[in-house]
């Protein structure tokens, strides 16, 4: 007896359904991977090893990394050297990158041309400002933007943990964070970190 095997071609509708299902599974897996990564970062947010950190240097490093994500958006750096904060250098860079990427994502989705990264002396603190000329944030969302799992991004594009992680890092440094935004007029997030004693020694 000779068996004849035939190749079975699924109907076009079934093939399209399968392709859609596989695509959605891949997006779900990527989202889960991002959530797990953010949760791991959140669990370590309080682990800080402080030293005298020059925010101007941190901003310079962050700006070069962010430019790779935003060839169509200008990144303006306004940071004089030797703005020393008492902070964990890795966590400071994480804060700037998270805030910067969040701003770039908003501008990519709803318009904007310039992201500004700045720092200045603020007495007992050193202030970091991340400002964009994007769509702004509604007042109702500003009140919850640092809460976990709150996001303005579309499905599959964010975990809603990035800004919460930033807040946890800033709090662990005994710093403060605040947002200033008007719909259609952009957003500025200001982070204040304790100044390093080296600042007063330098002055």
Backbone as a chain_set.jsonl record, in Angstrom:
{"seq": "XXXXXXXXXXXXXXXXXXXXXXXXXXXXXXXXXXXXXXXXXXXXXXXXXXXXXXXXXXXXXXXXXXXXXXXXXXXXXXXXXXXXXXXXXXXXXXXXXXXXXXXXXXXXXXXXXXXXXXXXXXXXXXXXXXXXXXXXXXXXXXXXXXXXXXXXXXXXXXXXXXXXXXXXXXXXXXXXXXXXXXXXXXXXXXXXXXXXXXXXXXX", "coords": {"N": [[0.857, -1.189, 0.0], [0.597, 2.127, -0.874], [1.093, 5.202, 0.584], [-0.231, 8.33, 0.07], [0.801, 11.484, 0.643], [-0.526, 14.611, 1.219], [0.061, 18.076, 0.921], [-1.348, 20.31, 3.086], [-2.987, 23.236, 2.627], [-3.805, 25.945, 4.543], [-6.912, 27.749, 4.723], [-7.146, 31.129, 3.466], [-8.231, 32.968, 5.323], [-7.794, 31.65, 7.745], [-5.008, 31.572, 7.855], [-4.407, 34.285, 8.018], [-5.575, 34.869, 10.472], [-4.016, 33.297, 12.163], [-1.504, 34.507, 11.814], [-2.044, 37.01, 12.923], [-2.623, 36.288, 15.57], [-0.165, 35.212, 16.388], [1.407, 37.502, 16.198], [0.241, 39.102, 18.182], [0.812, 37.56, 20.415], [3.582, 37.787, 20.478], [3.881, 40.536, 20.988], [2.715, 40.612, 23.52], [4.516, 39.05, 24.975], [6.819, 40.639, 24.783], [5.937, 42.887, 26.161], [5.543, 41.784, 28.699], [8.172, 41.118, 29.312], [9.266, 43.696, 29.505], [7.843, 44.664, 31.705], [8.682, 42.917, 33.768], [11.392, 43.588, 33.797], [11.22, 46.316, 34.588], [10.044, 45.991, 37.105], [12.069, 44.642, 38.435], [14.016, 46.649, 38.424], [12.645, 48.478, 39.989], [12.548, 47.16, 42.435], [15.159, 47.426, 43.191], [15.474, 50.1, 43.52], [15.882, 51.505, 45.886], [18.448, 50.893, 46.571], [21.185, 52.534, 46.951], [24.345, 54.015, 46.312], [26.045, 56.497, 47.331], [27.882, 59.318, 46.097], [29.923, 62.166, 45.207], [28.393, 63.54, 42.555], [28.629, 64.888, 39.375], [26.153, 66.567, 37.901], [26.099, 67.775, 35.416], [27.881, 66.282, 33.884], [26.551, 63.824, 33.912], [24.23, 64.539, 32.5], [25.362, 65.125, 30.024], [26.261, 62.581, 29.191], [23.787, 61.22, 29.115], [22.441, 62.723, 27.166], [23.808, 62.083, 24.828], [23.145, 59.396, 24.549], [20.352, 59.571, 24.306], [20.08, 60.983, 21.929], [20.462, 59.059, 20.025], [18.013, 57.902, 19.887], [16.405, 59.786, 18.833], [16.615, 61.197, 16.185], [15.196, 63.09, 14.828], [14.523, 65.032, 16.619], [15.591, 67.872, 18.388], [18.096, 68.03, 20.88], [18.756, 69.924, 23.536], [21.303, 70.979, 25.582], [21.769, 72.428, 28.674], [23.875, 73.031, 30.834], [26.117, 73.898, 33.196], [29.428, 73.064, 34.202], [30.432, 71.021, 37.056], [28.194, 70.831, 38.846], [27.464, 69.593, 41.613], [25.968, 66.814, 43.052], [24.868, 64.867, 45.879], [24.732, 61.706, 45.337], [23.788, 58.572, 43.735], [25.605, 57.658, 41.011], [24.829, 55.899, 38.887], [22.068, 55.641, 39.311], [21.239, 58.291, 39.004], [21.761, 58.701, 36.278], [19.926, 56.881, 35.276], [17.51, 58.1, 36.032], [17.568, 60.478, 34.451], [17.602, 59.375, 31.859], [15.182, 57.895, 31.843], [13.25, 59.957, 32.199], [13.889, 61.535, 29.985], [13.467, 59.75, 27.798], [10.763, 59.261, 28.125], [9.709, 61.788, 27.55], [10.535, 62.056, 24.868], [9.088, 59.967, 23.676], [6.486, 60.955, 23.974], [6.631, 63.22, 22.341], [7.179, 62.071, 19.858], [4.776, 60.805, 19.387], [2.827, 62.813, 19.479], [3.827, 65.23, 18.559], [6.371, 67.822, 18.636], [9.506, 69.472, 19.018], [11.88, 69.959, 20.445], [13.944, 68.854, 23.085], [14.99, 69.681, 26.256], [17.701, 69.492, 28.452], [18.75, 70.313, 31.599], [20.668, 71.713, 34.336], [21.122, 73.188, 37.57], [22.465, 75.144, 40.291], [20.825, 75.021, 43.398], [20.899, 76.07, 46.027], [20.791, 74.239, 48.897], [20.337, 72.126, 47.368], [20.767, 70.478, 44.158], [19.429, 71.162, 41.076], [17.804, 69.337, 38.571], [16.46, 69.592, 35.363], [14.13, 68.442, 33.035], [12.842, 69.198, 30.083], [10.275, 69.561, 27.639], [8.801, 70.492, 24.448], [6.425, 69.34, 23.804], [3.145, 67.732, 23.654], [2.121, 68.214, 26.204], [0.612, 67.514, 29.463], [-2.513, 66.418, 30.642], [-4.246, 67.96, 33.404], [-5.627, 66.216, 35.115], [-4.258, 63.835, 34.781], [-1.726, 64.518, 35.613], [-1.852, 64.447, 38.357], [-1.671, 61.784, 38.902], [0.514, 60.739, 37.647], [2.901, 59.697, 38.623], [2.151, 57.427, 39.843], [2.13, 53.809, 40.112], [1.794, 51.832, 37.136], [0.404, 53.686, 35.63], [-0.032, 55.152, 32.552], [0.424, 57.084, 29.569], [0.878, 56.106, 27.157], [0.242, 54.12, 24.186], [-1.352, 50.817, 23.92], [0.851, 48.167, 24.755], [3.126, 49.727, 24.556], [4.296, 50.721, 26.805], [5.015, 50.289, 30.315], [4.027, 51.654, 32.428], [5.517, 51.991, 34.664], [7.832, 53.427, 34.605], [7.97, 56.251, 35.359], [7.171, 56.021, 37.987], [9.275, 54.539, 38.998], [11.319, 56.43, 38.71], [10.447, 58.348, 40.601], [10.704, 56.806, 42.957], [13.475, 56.412, 43.052], [14.388, 59.072, 43.306], [13.201, 59.758, 45.754], [14.531, 57.966, 47.436], [16.946, 59.2, 47.567], [16.485, 61.292, 49.21], [15.426, 63.425, 47.864], [13.409, 65.652, 45.77], [10.62, 65.71, 43.457], [8.869, 67.241, 40.817], [6.225, 68.149, 38.569], [5.584, 70.322, 35.873], [3.166, 71.362, 33.719], [1.223, 72.177, 30.825], [-1.509, 71.476, 28.777], [-0.715, 71.266, 25.381], [1.405, 72.986, 25.637], [3.774, 71.856, 26.396], [6.027, 70.13, 28.719], [7.65, 70.172, 31.879], [9.791, 68.517, 33.989], [11.034, 68.654, 37.182], [13.745, 67.774, 39.142], [15.09, 67.625, 42.317], [18.06, 67.133, 43.979], [19.989, 66.398, 46.913], [22.657, 68.644, 47.5], [26.142, 68.034, 47.092], [28.573, 68.058, 49.719], [30.937, 68.881, 48.608], [30.288, 70.894, 46.882], [29.974, 73.271, 48.443], [32.532, 73.398, 49.417], [33.903, 73.873, 47.092], [32.903, 76.376, 46.418]], "CA": [[0.0, 0.0, 0.0], [1.362, 3.364, -0.979], [0.383, 6.341, 1.151], [-0.003, 9.593, -0.626], [0.68, 12.601, 1.578], [-0.806, 15.885, 0.567], [0.314, 19.29, 1.68], [-2.611, 20.988, 3.346], [-2.85, 24.692, 2.672], [-4.936, 26.494, 5.301], [-7.624, 28.833, 4.051], [-6.527, 32.44, 3.624], [-8.702, 33.589, 6.555], [-7.137, 30.993, 8.876], [-3.605, 31.997, 7.854], [-4.358, 35.664, 8.513], [-5.892, 34.813, 11.9], [-2.84, 32.742, 12.839], [-0.459, 35.53, 11.806], [-2.447, 38.033, 13.891], [-2.479, 35.719, 16.913], [1.274, 35.121, 16.69], [1.887, 38.868, 16.416], [-0.228, 39.558, 19.489], [1.574, 36.816, 21.429], [4.926, 38.369, 20.541], [3.76, 41.818, 21.681], [2.449, 40.331, 24.934], [5.773, 38.578, 25.573], [7.708, 41.795, 24.896], [5.408, 43.715, 27.243], [5.832, 41.085, 29.95], [9.616, 41.266, 29.538], [9.5, 45.063, 29.975], [7.285, 44.796, 33.06], [9.582, 42.219, 34.683], [12.596, 44.409, 33.911], [10.924, 47.493, 35.393], [9.824, 45.556, 38.485], [13.4, 44.365, 38.999], [14.623, 47.951, 38.691], [11.911, 49.084, 41.1], [12.955, 46.479, 43.66], [16.505, 47.877, 43.556], [15.499, 51.569, 43.482], [16.387, 52.038, 47.15], [19.852, 50.52, 46.76], [21.99, 53.638, 46.431], [25.718, 54.161, 46.803], [26.211, 57.898, 46.982], [29.179, 59.984, 45.994], [29.737, 63.475, 44.583], [28.089, 63.319, 41.143], [28.462, 66.103, 38.583], [24.97, 66.387, 37.068], [26.408, 68.207, 34.05], [28.474, 65.125, 33.204], [25.479, 62.839, 33.731], [23.376, 65.04, 31.43], [26.101, 64.97, 28.767], [26.208, 61.157, 28.819], [22.397, 60.892, 28.78], [22.066, 63.379, 25.908], [24.377, 61.323, 23.713], [22.35, 58.171, 24.397], [19.006, 59.936, 23.853], [20.138, 61.41, 20.518], [20.349, 57.864, 19.186], [16.592, 57.563, 19.814], [15.626, 60.944, 18.372], [17.325, 61.937, 15.148], [14.325, 64.162, 14.344], [14.24, 65.959, 17.715], [16.793, 68.531, 18.902], [18.32, 67.897, 22.317], [19.493, 71.109, 23.973], [21.908, 70.789, 26.903], [22.081, 73.673, 29.369], [24.439, 72.54, 32.092], [27.489, 74.295, 33.493], [30.133, 71.966, 34.864], [30.599, 70.971, 38.504], [26.972, 70.924, 39.645], [27.669, 68.341, 42.334], [24.908, 66.296, 43.918], [25.203, 63.675, 46.653], [23.815, 60.756, 44.706], [24.328, 57.375, 43.102], [25.74, 58.058, 39.608], [24.036, 55.038, 38.019], [20.652, 55.969, 39.497], [21.023, 59.612, 38.404], [21.687, 58.5, 34.832], [18.661, 56.189, 35.03], [16.457, 59.112, 36.141], [17.609, 61.356, 33.273], [17.216, 58.596, 30.68], [13.751, 57.595, 31.913], [12.501, 61.183, 31.937], [14.143, 61.943, 28.603], [12.798, 58.839, 26.879], [9.327, 59.501, 28.267], [9.411, 63.014, 26.804], [10.698, 61.772, 23.438], [7.95, 59.15, 23.252], [5.323, 61.84, 23.867], [6.813, 64.087, 21.167], [7.056, 61.243, 18.66], [3.369, 60.455, 19.192], [1.908, 63.949, 19.354], [4.48, 66.443, 18.087], [7.355, 68.48, 19.483], [10.766, 69.595, 18.28], [13.081, 70.156, 21.265], [14.049, 68.358, 24.458], [16.039, 70.426, 26.96], [18.225, 68.908, 29.686], [19.458, 71.403, 32.275], [20.868, 71.607, 35.777], [21.566, 74.445, 38.185], [22.614, 75.155, 41.743], [19.607, 75.474, 44.07], [21.189, 76.148, 47.461], [21.122, 72.95, 49.501], [20.052, 71.106, 46.361], [21.111, 70.713, 42.761], [18.187, 70.898, 40.351], [17.829, 68.792, 37.225], [15.203, 69.867, 34.67], [13.934, 67.792, 31.739], [11.736, 69.979, 29.536], [9.978, 69.337, 26.222], [7.753, 71.355, 23.883], [5.457, 68.403, 23.259], [1.709, 67.969, 23.808], [1.718, 68.51, 27.569], [-0.083, 66.46, 30.208], [-3.743, 66.92, 31.268], [-4.162, 68.132, 34.851], [-6.132, 65.011, 35.791], [-3.222, 62.801, 34.726], [-0.564, 64.971, 36.382], [-2.025, 64.056, 39.756], [-1.444, 60.343, 39.054], [1.534, 60.307, 36.692], [3.967, 58.948, 39.286], [1.597, 56.194, 40.4], [2.482, 52.632, 39.305], [0.925, 51.338, 36.071], [-0.291, 54.772, 34.945], [0.727, 55.46, 31.344], [-0.299, 57.748, 28.49], [1.271, 55.461, 25.906], [-0.705, 53.155, 23.656], [-1.18, 49.432, 24.373], [2.094, 47.511, 24.357], [4.225, 50.672, 24.377], [4.856, 51.148, 28.083], [4.577, 49.488, 31.46], [3.458, 52.503, 33.47], [6.37, 51.921, 35.855], [9.026, 54.255, 34.436], [7.943, 57.453, 36.196], [7.117, 55.579, 39.392], [10.654, 54.173, 39.328], [12.041, 57.695, 38.88], [10.062, 58.912, 41.894], [11.283, 55.993, 44.026], [14.914, 56.704, 43.093], [14.557, 60.431, 43.854], [12.843, 59.694, 47.175], [15.592, 57.248, 48.152], [18.061, 60.137, 47.712], [15.984, 62.427, 49.997], [15.193, 64.512, 46.924], [12.022, 65.95, 45.426], [10.321, 65.733, 42.027], [7.599, 67.874, 40.524], [5.932, 68.296, 37.147], [4.869, 71.526, 35.446], [2.724, 71.085, 32.353], [-0.056, 72.667, 30.33], [-1.809, 70.844, 27.49], [-0.331, 72.038, 24.207], [2.523, 73.891, 25.914], [4.95, 71.119, 26.827], [6.138, 69.62, 30.091], [8.961, 70.271, 32.538], [9.905, 67.761, 35.233], [12.167, 69.153, 37.956], [14.231, 66.883, 40.185], [16.086, 68.251, 43.195], [18.847, 66.183, 44.764], [20.85, 67.1, 47.877], [23.971, 69.046, 46.997], [27.288, 67.415, 47.749], [29.412, 69.004, 50.49], [31.995, 69.375, 47.738], [29.831, 72.153, 46.284], [30.313, 74.39, 49.327], [34.0, 73.452, 49.497], [34.374, 74.484, 45.848], [32.581, 77.801, 46.485]], "C": [[0.89, 1.235, 0.0], [0.527, 4.507, -0.433], [0.76, 7.608, 0.401], [-0.25, 10.725, 0.364], [0.479, 13.897, 0.812], [-0.477, 17.039, 1.506], [-0.999, 20.025, 1.854], [-2.363, 22.481, 3.474], [-4.044, 25.273, 3.417], [-5.633, 27.587, 4.507], [-6.983, 30.176, 4.36], [-6.933, 33.092, 4.948], [-8.007, 32.994, 7.777], [-5.68, 31.428, 8.987], [-3.473, 33.409, 8.418], [-4.621, 35.709, 10.02], [-4.687, 34.325, 12.701], [-1.717, 33.775, 12.924], [-0.763, 36.625, 12.827], [-2.239, 37.545, 15.324], [-1.017, 35.642, 17.323], [1.851, 36.504, 16.968], [1.488, 39.39, 17.777], [0.502, 38.84, 20.619], [2.97, 37.404, 21.597], [4.895, 39.705, 21.28], [3.536, 41.613, 23.179], [3.717, 39.884, 25.648], [6.749, 39.737, 25.769], [7.264, 42.704, 26.037], [5.706, 43.091, 28.6], [7.307, 41.22, 30.305], [9.934, 42.657, 30.076], [9.012, 45.238, 31.404], [8.203, 44.135, 34.081], [10.861, 43.027, 34.886], [12.372, 45.629, 34.782], [10.69, 47.128, 36.856], [11.151, 45.243, 39.175], [14.11, 45.675, 39.338], [13.974, 48.622, 39.889], [12.331, 48.475, 42.437], [14.322, 46.959, 44.134], [16.599, 49.398, 43.665], [16.094, 52.17, 44.75], [17.835, 51.708, 47.429], [20.733, 51.607, 46.15], [23.361, 53.663, 47.103], [26.168, 55.562, 46.4], [27.67, 58.336, 46.943], [28.894, 61.37, 45.418], [29.582, 63.27, 43.077], [27.885, 64.66, 40.447], [27.29, 65.897, 37.636], [25.222, 66.811, 35.621], [27.01, 67.055, 33.249], [27.422, 64.058, 32.931], [24.556, 63.247, 32.593], [24.057, 64.869, 30.078], [26.046, 63.521, 28.279], [24.796, 60.793, 28.357], [22.008, 61.496, 27.431], [22.599, 62.616, 24.705], [23.61, 60.03, 23.468], [20.964, 58.485, 23.831], [18.998, 60.37, 22.393], [20.037, 60.226, 19.565], [18.896, 57.441, 18.995], [15.778, 58.655, 19.143], [16.385, 61.777, 17.357], [16.519, 63.143, 14.671], [13.992, 65.202, 15.411], [15.542, 66.542, 18.243], [16.887, 68.332, 20.407], [19.274, 69.004, 22.745], [20.0, 70.883, 25.397], [22.283, 72.143, 27.486], [22.602, 73.317, 30.757], [25.881, 73.007, 32.23], [28.143, 73.181, 34.312], [30.151, 72.13, 36.378], [29.348, 71.362, 39.279], [26.878, 69.608, 40.422], [26.502, 67.999, 43.256], [25.449, 65.114, 44.71], [24.238, 62.578, 46.215], [24.564, 59.541, 44.188], [24.408, 57.661, 41.604], [24.914, 57.205, 38.639], [22.562, 55.359, 38.097], [20.319, 57.331, 38.89], [20.88, 59.479, 36.891], [20.368, 57.828, 34.462], [17.489, 57.172, 35.077], [16.411, 59.976, 34.882], [17.139, 60.608, 32.027], [15.725, 58.278, 30.682], [12.905, 58.822, 31.588], [12.671, 61.631, 30.484], [13.415, 61.061, 27.602], [11.289, 59.031, 26.94], [8.901, 60.731, 27.468], [9.513, 62.778, 25.299], [9.533, 60.951, 22.899], [6.709, 60.021, 23.044], [5.43, 62.717, 22.621], [6.686, 63.299, 19.872], [5.588, 60.961, 18.346], [2.499, 61.667, 18.884], [2.58, 65.264, 18.979], [5.363, 67.113, 19.123], [8.689, 68.469, 18.764], [12.011, 69.595, 19.155], [12.918, 69.576, 22.67], [15.225, 69.076, 25.106], [16.404, 69.718, 28.256], [19.079, 69.972, 30.362], [19.691, 71.071, 33.735], [21.395, 72.934, 36.305], [21.703, 74.254, 39.678], [21.332, 75.693, 42.366], [19.82, 75.442, 45.579], [21.613, 74.807, 48.031], [20.875, 71.79, 48.537], [20.707, 71.469, 45.037], [19.881, 70.288, 41.965], [18.457, 70.419, 38.932], [16.473, 69.074, 36.591], [15.207, 69.159, 33.316], [12.674, 68.403, 31.15], [11.541, 69.668, 28.055], [8.907, 70.314, 25.761], [6.688, 70.507, 23.203], [4.022, 68.746, 23.623], [1.258, 68.368, 25.202], [0.916, 67.374, 28.184], [-1.348, 67.046, 30.836], [-3.602, 66.971, 32.789], [-4.59, 66.878, 35.597], [-5.087, 63.905, 35.825], [-1.993, 63.201, 35.529], [-0.639, 64.514, 37.828], [-1.702, 62.585, 39.987], [-0.227, 59.841, 38.287], [2.684, 59.521, 37.326], [3.453, 57.686, 39.969], [1.99, 55.002, 39.534], [1.382, 52.275, 38.313], [0.026, 52.415, 35.468], [0.555, 55.184, 33.752], [-0.166, 56.155, 30.331], [-0.006, 57.087, 27.148], [0.223, 54.439, 25.482], [-0.417, 51.757, 24.173], [0.127, 48.833, 23.856], [3.297, 48.424, 24.244], [4.837, 51.143, 25.688], [4.292, 50.312, 29.211], [3.869, 50.334, 32.516], [4.278, 52.492, 34.744], [7.566, 52.873, 35.781], [9.063, 55.472, 35.333], [7.854, 57.105, 37.673], [8.512, 55.196, 39.867], [11.493, 55.427, 39.565], [11.736, 58.305, 40.241], [10.694, 58.144, 43.051], [12.785, 56.269, 44.165], [15.159, 58.066, 43.735], [14.271, 60.431, 45.352], [13.934, 59.012, 47.99], [16.833, 58.11, 48.345], [17.682, 61.338, 48.598], [15.823, 63.657, 49.118], [13.723, 64.729, 46.684], [11.863, 65.94, 43.908], [8.972, 66.39, 41.83], [7.461, 68.079, 39.017], [5.173, 69.589, 36.913], [4.466, 71.3, 33.995], [1.379, 71.734, 32.078], [-0.313, 71.994, 28.987], [-1.491, 71.774, 26.318], [0.869, 72.929, 24.412], [3.756, 73.178, 26.461], [4.941, 70.769, 28.304], [7.553, 69.841, 30.611], [8.894, 69.488, 33.843], [11.178, 68.224, 35.935], [12.494, 68.18, 39.089], [15.267, 67.638, 41.003], [16.738, 67.177, 44.046], [19.737, 66.952, 45.729], [22.214, 67.434, 47.268], [25.064, 68.322, 47.774], [28.027, 68.464, 48.577], [30.529, 69.583, 49.648], [31.599, 70.67, 47.058], [30.243, 73.343, 47.123], [31.829, 74.533, 49.447], [34.544, 74.157, 48.262], [34.107, 75.982, 45.878], [33.486, 78.533, 47.471]], "O": [[1.822, 1.346, 0.796], [-0.583, 4.765, -0.898], [1.932, 7.887, 0.147], [-1.363, 10.903, 0.859], [1.221, 14.222, -0.116], [-0.708, 16.976, 2.713], [-1.683, 20.327, 0.876], [-1.609, 22.923, 4.34], [-5.181, 25.113, 2.975], [-5.0, 28.273, 3.705], [-6.348, 30.34, 5.402], [-6.1, 33.695, 5.625], [-7.67, 33.707, 8.722], [-5.174, 31.629, 10.091], [-2.559, 33.701, 9.189], [-3.99, 36.472, 10.752], [-4.374, 34.857, 13.766], [-1.061, 33.911, 13.957], [0.137, 37.111, 13.512], [-1.747, 38.281, 16.18], [-0.664, 35.963, 18.457], [2.681, 36.667, 17.862], [2.281, 40.042, 18.457], [0.781, 39.437, 21.659], [3.48, 37.509, 22.712], [5.769, 39.983, 22.1], [4.09, 42.339, 24.005], [3.97, 40.284, 26.784], [7.427, 39.814, 26.793], [8.09, 43.226, 26.786], [6.08, 43.79, 29.542], [7.651, 41.414, 31.471], [10.757, 42.806, 30.98], [9.675, 45.876, 32.221], [8.478, 44.708, 35.134], [11.358, 43.141, 36.007], [13.212, 45.961, 35.618], [11.093, 47.87, 37.751], [11.331, 45.544, 40.355], [14.726, 45.802, 40.396], [14.648, 49.253, 40.703], [12.454, 49.177, 43.44], [14.621, 46.91, 45.327], [17.687, 49.933, 43.88], [16.736, 53.219, 44.701], [18.4, 52.183, 48.413], [20.992, 51.588, 44.947], [23.504, 53.374, 48.291], [26.615, 55.785, 45.275], [28.539, 57.811, 47.639], [27.737, 61.707, 45.168], [30.531, 62.871, 42.402], [27.065, 65.472, 40.877], [27.401, 65.141, 36.671], [24.619, 66.259, 34.701], [26.687, 66.873, 32.075], [27.398, 63.459, 31.856], [24.139, 62.401, 31.802], [23.408, 64.509, 29.095], [25.812, 63.266, 27.098], [24.627, 60.135, 27.331], [21.321, 60.851, 26.639], [21.923, 62.512, 23.682], [23.44, 59.612, 22.323], [20.459, 57.755, 22.979], [18.012, 60.15, 21.69], [19.58, 60.372, 18.432], [18.577, 56.71, 18.057], [14.584, 58.476, 18.906], [16.754, 62.919, 17.628], [17.089, 64.11, 14.166], [13.259, 66.153, 15.139], [16.49, 65.806, 18.517], [15.893, 68.447, 21.123], [20.445, 69.017, 22.364], [19.212, 70.625, 26.308], [23.021, 72.912, 26.87], [21.85, 73.308, 31.73], [26.758, 72.574, 31.484], [27.462, 72.448, 35.029], [29.919, 73.215, 36.91], [29.417, 72.123, 40.244], [26.29, 68.636, 39.948], [26.109, 68.787, 44.116], [26.378, 64.438, 44.268], [23.09, 62.524, 46.656], [25.794, 59.487, 44.2], [23.373, 57.888, 40.977], [24.36, 57.731, 37.675], [21.869, 55.354, 37.079], [19.241, 57.51, 38.325], [19.983, 60.074, 36.293], [19.759, 58.169, 33.448], [16.576, 57.087, 34.255], [15.341, 60.185, 34.31], [16.368, 61.144, 31.232], [15.069, 58.378, 29.644], [11.961, 58.745, 30.802], [11.712, 62.052, 29.838], [12.809, 61.567, 26.657], [10.613, 58.97, 25.913], [7.869, 60.722, 26.797], [8.668, 63.251, 24.54], [9.046, 61.204, 21.797], [5.975, 59.852, 22.071], [4.438, 62.935, 21.925], [6.143, 63.806, 18.89], [5.201, 60.887, 17.18], [1.542, 61.567, 18.116], [1.951, 66.319, 19.075], [5.137, 66.993, 20.327], [8.972, 67.558, 17.987], [13.095, 69.267, 18.673], [11.905, 69.78, 23.339], [16.331, 69.077, 24.564], [15.533, 69.383, 29.059], [20.028, 70.478, 29.764], [18.986, 70.24, 34.307], [22.03, 73.7, 35.581], [21.136, 73.329, 40.259], [20.805, 76.711, 41.915], [19.023, 74.862, 46.317], [22.677, 74.293, 47.688], [21.164, 70.633, 48.844], [21.139, 72.602, 44.822], [19.356, 69.192, 42.156], [19.237, 71.02, 38.193], [15.44, 68.822, 37.212], [16.165, 69.264, 32.551], [11.571, 68.167, 31.643], [12.509, 69.528, 27.307], [8.192, 70.896, 26.577], [6.124, 70.888, 22.177], [3.704, 69.908, 23.873], [0.125, 68.818, 25.374], [0.583, 66.398, 27.512], [-1.269, 68.077, 31.504], [-2.926, 66.134, 33.387], [-3.981, 66.517, 36.604], [-5.03, 63.128, 36.778], [-1.293, 62.343, 36.067], [0.383, 64.228, 38.452], [-1.483, 62.17, 41.125], [0.04, 58.639, 38.276], [3.367, 58.763, 36.637], [4.221, 56.959, 40.599], [2.168, 55.164, 38.327], [0.194, 52.4, 38.611], [-0.999, 52.1, 34.862], [1.727, 55.528, 33.909], [-1.358, 55.863, 30.235], [-0.576, 57.465, 26.125], [-0.569, 53.959, 26.292], [0.622, 51.518, 24.788], [0.467, 48.971, 22.68], [4.382, 47.97, 23.88], [5.81, 51.896, 25.674], [3.229, 49.705, 29.083], [3.194, 49.8, 33.396], [3.804, 52.93, 35.792], [8.238, 53.1, 36.787], [10.066, 55.718, 36.002], [8.402, 57.816, 38.516], [8.89, 55.49, 41.001], [12.282, 55.482, 40.508], [12.644, 58.73, 40.955], [11.166, 58.746, 44.015], [13.3, 56.348, 45.28], [16.025, 58.206, 44.599], [15.011, 61.034, 46.129], [14.23, 59.432, 49.109], [17.68, 57.801, 49.183], [18.458, 62.285, 48.724], [16.049, 64.784, 49.558], [12.879, 64.082, 47.305], [12.827, 66.132, 43.168], [8.035, 66.132, 42.585], [8.452, 68.171, 38.292], [4.241, 69.919, 37.647], [5.32, 71.072, 33.138], [0.519, 71.832, 32.953], [0.581, 71.949, 28.142], [-1.943, 72.918, 26.275], [1.323, 73.573, 23.466], [4.685, 73.829, 26.938], [3.995, 71.064, 29.034], [8.527, 69.712, 29.87], [8.05, 69.758, 34.697], [12.264, 68.189, 35.357], [11.628, 67.816, 39.885], [16.203, 68.219, 40.455], [16.065, 66.414, 44.74], [20.196, 68.047, 45.403], [22.834, 66.602, 46.606], [24.919, 68.038, 48.963], [28.099, 69.628, 48.183], [31.023, 70.671, 49.944], [32.463, 71.466, 46.691], [30.793, 74.314, 46.604], [32.349, 75.643, 49.563], [35.501, 74.927, 48.34], [34.936, 76.778, 45.437], [33.351, 79.743, 47.651]]}, "num_chains": 1, "name": "protein.A"}
